[in-house]
PDB file of C-alpha atoms in Angstrom:
ATOM      1  CA  ASN A 284      80.809  60.285  78.896  1.00 73.00           C
ATOM      2  CA  ALA A 285      84.358  59.542  77.750  1.00 81.00           C
ATOM      3  CA  GLY A 286      85.611  62.837  79.232  1.00 94.00           C
ATOM      4  CA  VAL A 287      88.908  64.001  77.711  1.00 97.00           C
ATOM      5  CA  THR A 288      90.574  61.555  75.355  1.00 97.00           C
ATOM      6  CA  GLN A 289      94.071  61.762  73.902  1.00 97.00           C
ATOM      7  CA  THR A 290      95.771  59.807  71.152  1.00 96.00           C
ATOM      8  CA  PRO A 291      98.302  58.351  70.838  1.00 97.00           C
ATOM      9  CA  LYS A 292      99.357  57.205  74.324  1.00 96.00           C
ATOM     10  CA  PHE A 293     102.995  56.833  73.285  1.00 96.00           C
ATOM     11  CA  GLN A 294     104.989  58.177  70.349  1.00 96.00           C
ATOM     12  CA  VAL A 295     108.629  58.125  69.293  1.00 97.00           C
ATOM     13  CA  LEU A 296     109.768  60.670  66.722  1.00 96.00           C
ATOM     14  CA  LYS A 297     113.054  61.452  65.051  1.00 97.00           C
ATOM     15  CA  THR A 298     114.389  64.998  65.173  1.00 97.00           C
ATOM     16  CA  GLY A 299     112.779  67.090  62.459  1.00 97.00           C
ATOM     17  CA  GLN A 300     109.653  64.979  62.059  1.00 97.00           C
ATOM     18  CA  SER A 301     106.227  66.522  62.529  1.00 96.00           C
ATOM     19  CA  MET A 302     103.149  65.049  64.136  1.00 96.00           C
ATOM     20  CA  THR A 303      99.785  65.914  65.629  1.00 97.00           C
ATOM     21  CA  LEU A 304      98.630  64.962  69.124  1.00 98.00           C
ATOM     22  CA  GLN A 305      94.888  64.547  69.183  1.00 98.00           C
ATOM     23  CA  CYS A 306      92.589  65.715  71.977  1.00 98.00           C
ATOM     24  CA  ALA A 307      88.812  65.484  72.179  1.00 98.00           C
ATOM     25  CA  GLN A 308      86.244  66.137  74.887  1.00 97.00           C
ATOM     26  CA  ASP A 309      82.545  65.308  75.008  1.00 96.00           C
ATOM     27  CA  MET A 310      81.512  67.594  77.888  1.00 95.00           C
ATOM     28  CA  ASN A 311      80.785  70.652  75.730  1.00 95.00           C
ATOM     29  CA  HIS A 312      83.503  72.598  77.546  1.00 95.00           C
ATOM     30  CA  GLU A 313      84.418  75.964  76.107  1.00 94.00           C
ATOM     31  CA  TYR A 314      87.974  76.052  77.470  1.00 94.00           C
ATOM     32  CA  MET A 315      90.660  73.625  76.313  1.00 96.00           C
ATOM     33  CA  SER A 316      94.382  73.647  76.895  1.00 96.00           C
ATOM     34  CA  TRP A 317      97.610  71.760  76.376  1.00 97.00           C
ATOM     35  CA  TYR A 318     100.290  71.254  79.033  1.00 96.00           C
ATOM     36  CA  ARG A 319     103.620  69.534  79.114  1.00 97.00           C
ATOM     37  CA  GLN A 320     104.971  67.874  82.226  1.00 95.00           C
ATOM     38  CA  ASP A 321     108.697  67.639  82.754  1.00 93.00           C
ATOM     39  CA  PRO A 322     110.522  66.381  85.869  1.00 86.00           C
ATOM     40  CA  GLY A 323     110.894  69.114  88.496  1.00 83.00           C
ATOM     41  CA  MET A 324     108.943  71.631  86.422  1.00 86.00           C
ATOM     42  CA  GLY A 325     105.308  70.778  87.053  1.00 88.00           C
ATOM     43  CA  LEU A 326     102.752  71.392  84.335  1.00 94.00           C
ATOM     44  CA  ARG A 327     103.497  74.196  81.908  1.00 94.00           C
ATOM     45  CA  LEU A 328     100.863  75.665  79.633  1.00 94.00           C
ATOM     46  CA  ILE A 329     101.616  75.454  75.903  1.00 96.00           C
ATOM     47  CA  HIS A 330      98.462  76.813  74.230  1.00 96.00           C
ATOM     48  CA  TYR A 331      94.859  77.295  75.193  1.00 94.00           C
ATOM     49  CA  SER A 332      91.497  78.103  73.640  1.00 95.00           C
ATOM     50  CA  VAL A 333      88.406  79.762  75.118  1.00 92.00           C
ATOM     51  CA  GLY A 334      86.147  78.627  72.295  1.00 93.00           C
ATOM     52  CA  ALA A 335      85.981  77.447  68.702  1.00 93.00           C
ATOM     53  CA  GLY A 336      88.077  79.664  66.443  1.00 94.00           C
ATOM     54  CA  ILE A 337      89.977  81.288  69.354  1.00 94.00           C
ATOM     55  CA  THR A 338      93.442  80.214  70.491  1.00 95.00           C
ATOM     56  CA  ASP A 339      96.218  81.862  72.476  1.00 94.00           C
ATOM     57  CA  GLN A 340      99.740  81.144  73.640  1.00 94.00           C
ATOM     58  CA  GLY A 341     100.705  79.888  77.056  1.00 92.00           C
ATOM     59  CA  GLU A 342     104.086  79.841  78.795  1.00 90.00           C
ATOM     60  CA  VAL A 343     105.971  77.591  76.359  1.00 94.00           C
ATOM     61  CA  PRO A 344     104.378  77.882  72.872  1.00 96.00           C
ATOM     62  CA  ASN A 345     107.486  77.754  70.686  1.00 96.00           C
ATOM     63  CA  GLY A 346     107.579  74.776  68.339  1.00 95.00           C
ATOM     64  CA  TYR A 347     103.867  74.028  68.704  1.00 97.00           C
ATOM     65  CA  ASN A 348     100.740  75.025  66.792  1.00 97.00           C
ATOM     66  CA  VAL A 349      97.085  74.580  67.678  1.00 97.00           C
ATOM     67  CA  SER A 350      93.713  75.149  66.070  1.00 96.00           C
ATOM     68  CA  ARG A 351      90.157  74.897  67.384  1.00 97.00           C
ATOM     69  CA  SER A 352      87.705  74.358  64.553  1.00 96.00           C
ATOM     70  CA  THR A 353      85.105  72.635  66.754  1.00 96.00           C
ATOM     71  CA  THR A 354      84.195  72.776  70.446  1.00 96.00           C
ATOM     72  CA  GLU A 355      85.161  69.121  70.862  1.00 97.00           C
ATOM     73  CA  ASP A 356      88.634  68.922  69.303  1.00 97.00           C
ATOM     74  CA  PHE A 357      91.895  70.690  70.090  1.00 98.00           C
ATOM     75  CA  PRO A 358      94.865  69.116  68.252  1.00 98.00           C
ATOM     76  CA  LEU A 359      98.458  70.041  69.066  1.00 98.00           C
ATOM     77  CA  ARG A 360     100.931  70.065  66.176  1.00 97.00           C
ATOM     78  CA  LEU A 361     104.666  69.699  66.517  1.00 96.00           C
ATOM     79  CA  LEU A 362     106.136  71.373  63.464  1.00 91.00           C
ATOM     80  CA  SER A 363     109.692  70.011  63.545  1.00 96.00           C
ATOM     81  CA  ALA A 364     110.335  67.806  66.569  1.00 96.00           C
ATOM     82  CA  ALA A 365     113.379  68.464  68.755  1.00 97.00           C
ATOM     83  CA  PRO A 366     114.798  66.401  71.651  1.00 96.00           C
ATOM     84  CA  SER A 367     113.770  69.256  74.002  1.00 96.00           C
ATOM     85  CA  GLN A 368     110.159  68.371  73.218  1.00 97.00           C
ATOM     86  CA  THR A 369     110.523  64.962  74.854  1.00 97.00           C
ATOM     87  CA  SER A 370     107.857  65.166  77.545  1.00 97.00           C
ATOM     88  CA  VAL A 371     104.458  63.990  78.691  1.00 97.00           C
ATOM     89  CA  TYR A 372     101.666  66.048  77.142  1.00 98.00           C
ATOM     90  CA  PHE A 373      98.281  66.558  78.775  1.00 97.00           C
ATOM     91  CA  CYS A 374      95.175  68.018  77.251  1.00 97.00           C
ATOM     92  CA  ALA A 375      92.565  69.522  79.580  1.00 96.00           C
ATOM     93  CA  SER A 376      89.130  71.086  79.340  1.00 96.00           C
ATOM     94  CA  ARG A 377      86.739  72.993  81.585  1.00 93.00           C
ATOM     95  CA  ARG A 378      83.708  75.243  81.542  1.00 91.00           C
ATOM     96  CA  LEU A 379      84.745  78.839  80.973  1.00 84.00           C
ATOM     97  CA  LEU A 380      83.398  79.996  84.348  1.00 81.00           C
ATOM     98  CA  SER A 381      84.776  77.043  86.292  1.00 83.00           C
ATOM     99  CA  TYR A 382      88.410  76.523  87.232  1.00 83.00           C
ATOM    100  CA  GLU A 383      88.250  72.785  87.780  1.00 89.00           C
ATOM    101  CA  GLN A 384      89.966  71.285  84.772  1.00 91.00           C
ATOM    102  CA  TYR A 385      89.479  67.765  83.496  1.00 95.00           C
ATOM    103  CA  PHE A 386      92.658  66.202  82.151  1.00 96.00           C
ATOM    104  CA  GLY A 387      93.190  63.503  79.572  1.00 97.00           C
ATOM    105  CA  PRO A 388      95.422  60.486  80.303  1.00 96.00           C
ATOM    106  CA  GLY A 389      98.452  61.990  78.576  1.00 97.00           C
ATOM    107  CA  THR A 390     100.729  61.275  75.608  1.00 97.00           C
ATOM    108  CA  ARG A 391     104.319  60.286  76.315  1.00 97.00           C
ATOM    109  CA  LEU A 392     106.491  61.646  73.497  1.00 97.00           C
ATOM    110  CA  THR A 393     110.134  60.808  72.939  1.00 97.00           C
ATOM    111  CA  VAL A 394     112.172  62.656  70.324  1.00 97.00           C
ATOM    112  CA  THR A 395     115.485  61.031  69.386  1.00 96.00           C
TER     113      THR A 395
ATOM    114  CA  ASP B 139     110.134  83.096  87.130  1.00 69.00           C
ATOM    115  CA  GLN B 140     108.308  80.376  89.052  1.00 78.00           C
ATOM    116  CA  GLN B 141     105.168  82.070  90.380  1.00 91.00           C
ATOM    117  CA  VAL B 142     103.931  78.949  92.194  1.00 95.00           C
ATOM    118  CA  LYS B 143     106.434  76.869  94.133  1.00 95.00           C
ATOM    119  CA  GLN B 144     106.221  73.605  95.971  1.00 96.00           C
ATOM    120  CA  ASN B 145     109.527  73.392  97.772  1.00 91.00           C
ATOM    121  CA  SER B 146     109.230  69.788  98.913  1.00 94.00           C
ATOM    122  CA  PRO B 147     109.638  67.325  96.031  1.00 94.00           C
ATOM    123  CA  SER B 148     108.599  64.451  98.282  1.00 96.00           C
ATOM    124  CA  LEU B 149     106.893  63.670 101.584  1.00 97.00           C
ATOM    125  CA  SER B 150     106.549  60.362 103.389  1.00 98.00           C
ATOM    126  CA  VAL B 151     104.007  59.749 106.196  1.00 98.00           C
ATOM    127  CA  GLN B 152     102.568  56.814 108.086  1.00 98.00           C
ATOM    128  CA  GLU B 153      99.051  55.622 107.445  1.00 97.00           C
ATOM    129  CA  GLY B 154      96.587  57.305 109.789  1.00 97.00           C
ATOM    130  CA  ARG B 155      98.786  60.348 110.396  1.00 98.00           C
ATOM    131  CA  ILE B 156      98.377  63.828 108.942  1.00 98.00           C
ATOM    132  CA  SER B 157      99.946  64.784 105.602  1.00 98.00           C
ATOM    133  CA  ILE B 158     100.706  68.475 105.088  1.00 98.00           C
ATOM    134  CA  LEU B 159     101.655  69.646 101.613  1.00 98.00           C
ATOM    135  CA  ASN B 160     102.809  73.220 101.160  1.00 98.00           C
ATOM    136  CA  CYS B 161     102.708  75.721  98.326  1.00 98.00           C
ATOM    137  CA  ASP B 162     103.953  79.318  98.016  1.00 97.00           C
ATOM    138  CA  TYR B 163     103.112  81.889  95.387  1.00 97.00           C
ATOM    139  CA  THR B 164     104.549  85.255  94.409  1.00 96.00           C
ATOM    140  CA  ASN B 165     101.826  86.837  92.265  1.00 93.00           C
ATOM    141  CA  SER B 166      99.541  88.879  94.521  1.00 93.00           C
ATOM    142  CA  MET B 167      96.923  88.971  91.757  1.00 91.00           C
ATOM    143  CA  PHE B 168      96.166  85.264  92.162  1.00 93.00           C
ATOM    144  CA  ASP B 169      92.727  84.923  93.717  1.00 92.00           C
ATOM    145  CA  TYR B 170      91.787  81.285  93.261  1.00 94.00           C
ATOM    146  CA  PHE B 171      93.800  78.215  94.183  1.00 96.00           C
ATOM    147  CA  LEU B 172      93.403  74.525  93.446  1.00 96.00           C
ATOM    148  CA  TRP B 173      94.995  71.221  94.331  1.00 98.00           C
ATOM    149  CA  TYR B 174      95.248  68.345  91.869  1.00 97.00           C
ATOM    150  CA  LYS B 175      96.268  64.757  92.487  1.00 97.00           C
ATOM    151  CA  LYS B 176      98.097  62.648  89.921  1.00 96.00           C
ATOM    152  CA  TYR B 177      98.647  58.897  89.843  1.00 96.00           C
ATOM    153  CA  PRO B 178     101.311  57.399  87.553  1.00 92.00           C
ATOM    154  CA  ALA B 179     100.282  57.068  83.897  1.00 90.00           C
ATOM    155  CA  GLU B 180      97.091  59.067  84.485  1.00 94.00           C
ATOM    156  CA  GLY B 181      96.119  62.690  84.051  1.00 95.00           C
ATOM    157  CA  PRO B 182      95.793  64.952  87.102  1.00 96.00           C
ATOM    158  CA  THR B 183      92.388  65.036  88.809  1.00 96.00           C
ATOM    159  CA  PHE B 184      90.885  67.951  90.690  1.00 95.00           C
ATOM    160  CA  LEU B 185      90.911  67.577  94.467  1.00 97.00           C
ATOM    161  CA  ILE B 186      89.890  70.796  96.225  1.00 97.00           C
ATOM    162  CA  SER B 187      89.967  74.548  95.712  1.00 96.00           C
ATOM    163  CA  ILE B 188      89.773  77.788  97.663  1.00 97.00           C
ATOM    164  CA  SER B 189      88.920  81.358  96.806  1.00 94.00           C
ATOM    165  CA  SER B 190      91.005  84.210  98.183  1.00 94.00           C
ATOM    166  CA  ILE B 191      87.985  85.475 100.114  1.00 95.00           C
ATOM    167  CA  LYS B 192      88.262  82.419 102.375  1.00 96.00           C
ATOM    168  CA  ASP B 193      91.076  81.110 104.529  1.00 96.00           C
ATOM    169  CA  LYS B 194      89.913  77.498 104.795  1.00 98.00           C
ATOM    170  CA  ASN B 195      87.962  74.996 102.752  1.00 98.00           C
ATOM    171  CA  GLU B 196      87.214  71.460 103.860  1.00 98.00           C
ATOM    172  CA  ASP B 197      86.052  68.407 101.933  1.00 97.00           C
ATOM    173  CA  GLY B 198      86.055  65.165 103.893  1.00 97.00           C
ATOM    174  CA  ARG B 199      89.628  64.230 104.784  1.00 98.00           C
ATOM    175  CA  PHE B 200      91.046  67.122 102.752  1.00 98.00           C
ATOM    176  CA  THR B 201      91.387  70.696 103.993  1.00 98.00           C
ATOM    177  CA  VAL B 202      93.077  73.580 102.226  1.00 98.00           C
ATOM    178  CA  PHE B 203      94.315  76.588 104.196  1.00 98.00           C
ATOM    179  CA  LEU B 204      95.172  79.924 102.620  1.00 98.00           C
ATOM    180  CA  ASN B 205      97.365  82.584 104.250  1.00 97.00           C
ATOM    181  CA  LYS B 206      97.178  85.566 101.906  1.00 96.00           C
ATOM    182  CA  SER B 207      99.589  87.756 103.819  1.00 96.00           C
ATOM    183  CA  ALA B 208     102.249  85.050 103.603  1.00 97.00           C
ATOM    184  CA  LYS B 209     101.214  84.030 100.055  1.00 97.00           C
ATOM    185  CA  HIS B 210     101.089  80.460 101.281  1.00 97.00           C
ATOM    186  CA  LEU B 211      98.627  77.626 101.032  1.00 97.00           C
ATOM    187  CA  SER B 212      98.667  74.145 102.422  1.00 98.00           C
ATOM    188  CA  LEU B 213      96.744  70.925 101.922  1.00 98.00           C
ATOM    189  CA  HIS B 214      96.053  68.772 104.970  1.00 98.00           C
ATOM    190  CA  ILE B 215      95.028  65.136 104.595  1.00 98.00           C
ATOM    191  CA  VAL B 216      93.704  63.522 107.759  1.00 97.00           C
ATOM    192  CA  PRO B 217      93.903  60.602 108.205  1.00 98.00           C
ATOM    193  CA  SER B 218      96.310  59.682 105.430  1.00 98.00           C
ATOM    194  CA  GLN B 219      95.662  56.433 103.571  1.00 98.00           C
ATOM    195  CA  PRO B 220      97.935  54.381 101.288  1.00 97.00           C
ATOM    196  CA  GLY B 221      95.624  55.234  98.356  1.00 97.00           C
ATOM    197  CA  ASP B 222      96.572  58.898  98.846  1.00 98.00           C
ATOM    198  CA  SER B 223     100.072  58.121  97.564  1.00 98.00           C
ATOM    199  CA  ALA B 224     100.361  60.289  94.447  1.00 97.00           C
ATOM    200  CA  VAL B 225     101.899  63.503  93.134  1.00 97.00           C
ATOM    201  CA  TYR B 226     100.052  66.601  94.353  1.00 98.00           C
ATOM    202  CA  PHE B 227     100.121  69.821  92.341  1.00 97.00           C
ATOM    203  CA  CYS B 228      98.953  73.180  93.572  1.00 97.00           C
ATOM    204  CA  ALA B 229      97.725  75.695  91.007  1.00 96.00           C
ATOM    205  CA  ALA B 230      96.692  79.340  91.027  1.00 95.00           C
ATOM    206  CA  THR B 231      94.826  81.725  88.754  1.00 91.00           C
ATOM    207  CA  GLU B 232      93.447  85.265  88.423  1.00 87.00           C
ATOM    208  CA  LYS B 233      89.763  84.602  87.943  1.00 78.00           C
ATOM    209  CA  GLU B 234      88.803  87.703  86.012  1.00 71.00           C
ATOM    210  CA  THR B 235      91.641  87.826  83.517  1.00 67.00           C
ATOM    211  CA  SER B 236      91.283  86.794  79.912  1.00 58.00           C
ATOM    212  CA  GLY B 237      91.686  83.044  79.654  1.00 65.00           C
ATOM    213  CA  SER B 238      92.137  82.627  83.429  1.00 72.00           C
ATOM    214  CA  ARG B 239      95.196  80.451  82.974  1.00 84.00           C
ATOM    215  CA  LEU B 240      96.220  78.059  85.706  1.00 89.00           C
ATOM    216  CA  THR B 241      99.829  78.272  86.891  1.00 92.00           C
ATOM    217  CA  PHE B 242     101.048  75.040  88.457  1.00 94.00           C
ATOM    218  CA  GLY B 243     103.718  74.255  91.001  1.00 95.00           C
ATOM    219  CA  GLU B 244     106.340  71.557  90.494  1.00 94.00           C
ATOM    220  CA  GLY B 245     104.449  68.911  92.436  1.00 95.00           C
ATOM    221  CA  THR B 246     105.091  66.957  95.651  1.00 97.00           C
ATOM    222  CA  GLN B 247     105.263  63.169  95.679  1.00 97.00           C
ATOM    223  CA  LEU B 248     103.344  61.930  98.725  1.00 98.00           C
ATOM    224  CA  THR B 249     103.991  58.383  99.931  1.00 98.00           C
ATOM    225  CA  VAL B 250     101.743  56.981 102.645  1.00 98.00           C
ATOM    226  CA  ASN B 251     103.269  53.916 104.251  1.00 96.00           C
ATOM    227  CA  PRO B 252     100.993  51.186 105.668  1.00 93.00           C
TER     228      PRO B 252
END
C-alpha cells in the first residue's frame, strides 16, 4: 500500500502560469480533499469530494479547480497562479464513515 | 472566523515530563474531535480522537480530554519523549453533516528537550 501519493514534491511557477497537482490513493477511500498550510493559519480546506463525480468547495476554493473522475485520483488545478497561492498543499483521503484522514507528503509551491 | 483555535504557537517541555496542548472551539455543533501530529516535510498523521459523548479518551501515552461546556479540549502526553517533537493540530467536525469537513486549528509546535 502506497497510501496517499502527491506529485510533484516541489514546484516553482511564475504569476499567471497554470499547473496541476496530482494526488492518488490506493486505499479505495471514498472521501478525498485538498488543504493548504500557511504559517499561523493551520490547514485550510480548498476542495473535497465524497466520491467519483462529486466535488464541493471548502473554505478557500478561489483560484483552484478539482475533478474526481475515478475513486483513486483527485487532481488540483491552479488556473492562473498568484503569489498568494505560495503554500504547502496536502491531499488527504478517508473512508466516508471514518474521520481519520490519511495525508500525502505535501507539495511545496512557490509562485513568483 | 476561526472556529478552532490553538492559542499557543509553541510549547517546550523536558523529557519525561507531561506535555499539555490546548484547543478551543466556538461551533457548538462540532461533535467529533481529532489530534494530528506533523513532522517537518511530512504530511500530518492521525494521533487520537474523541466523540462529544465522552470526556476522555486514552491511547498509551496520549490522552485527550473534552470539556463541552467550556468548548475546550486538551491533549496530554505522558511521559514526553524527544520523538514527540512535532507540530500538533487539533481538528473538529460535525459528523452527520454533508461532507463532514474537518476544521483545523493553527497548530502548536511541541519541543521535547532531552
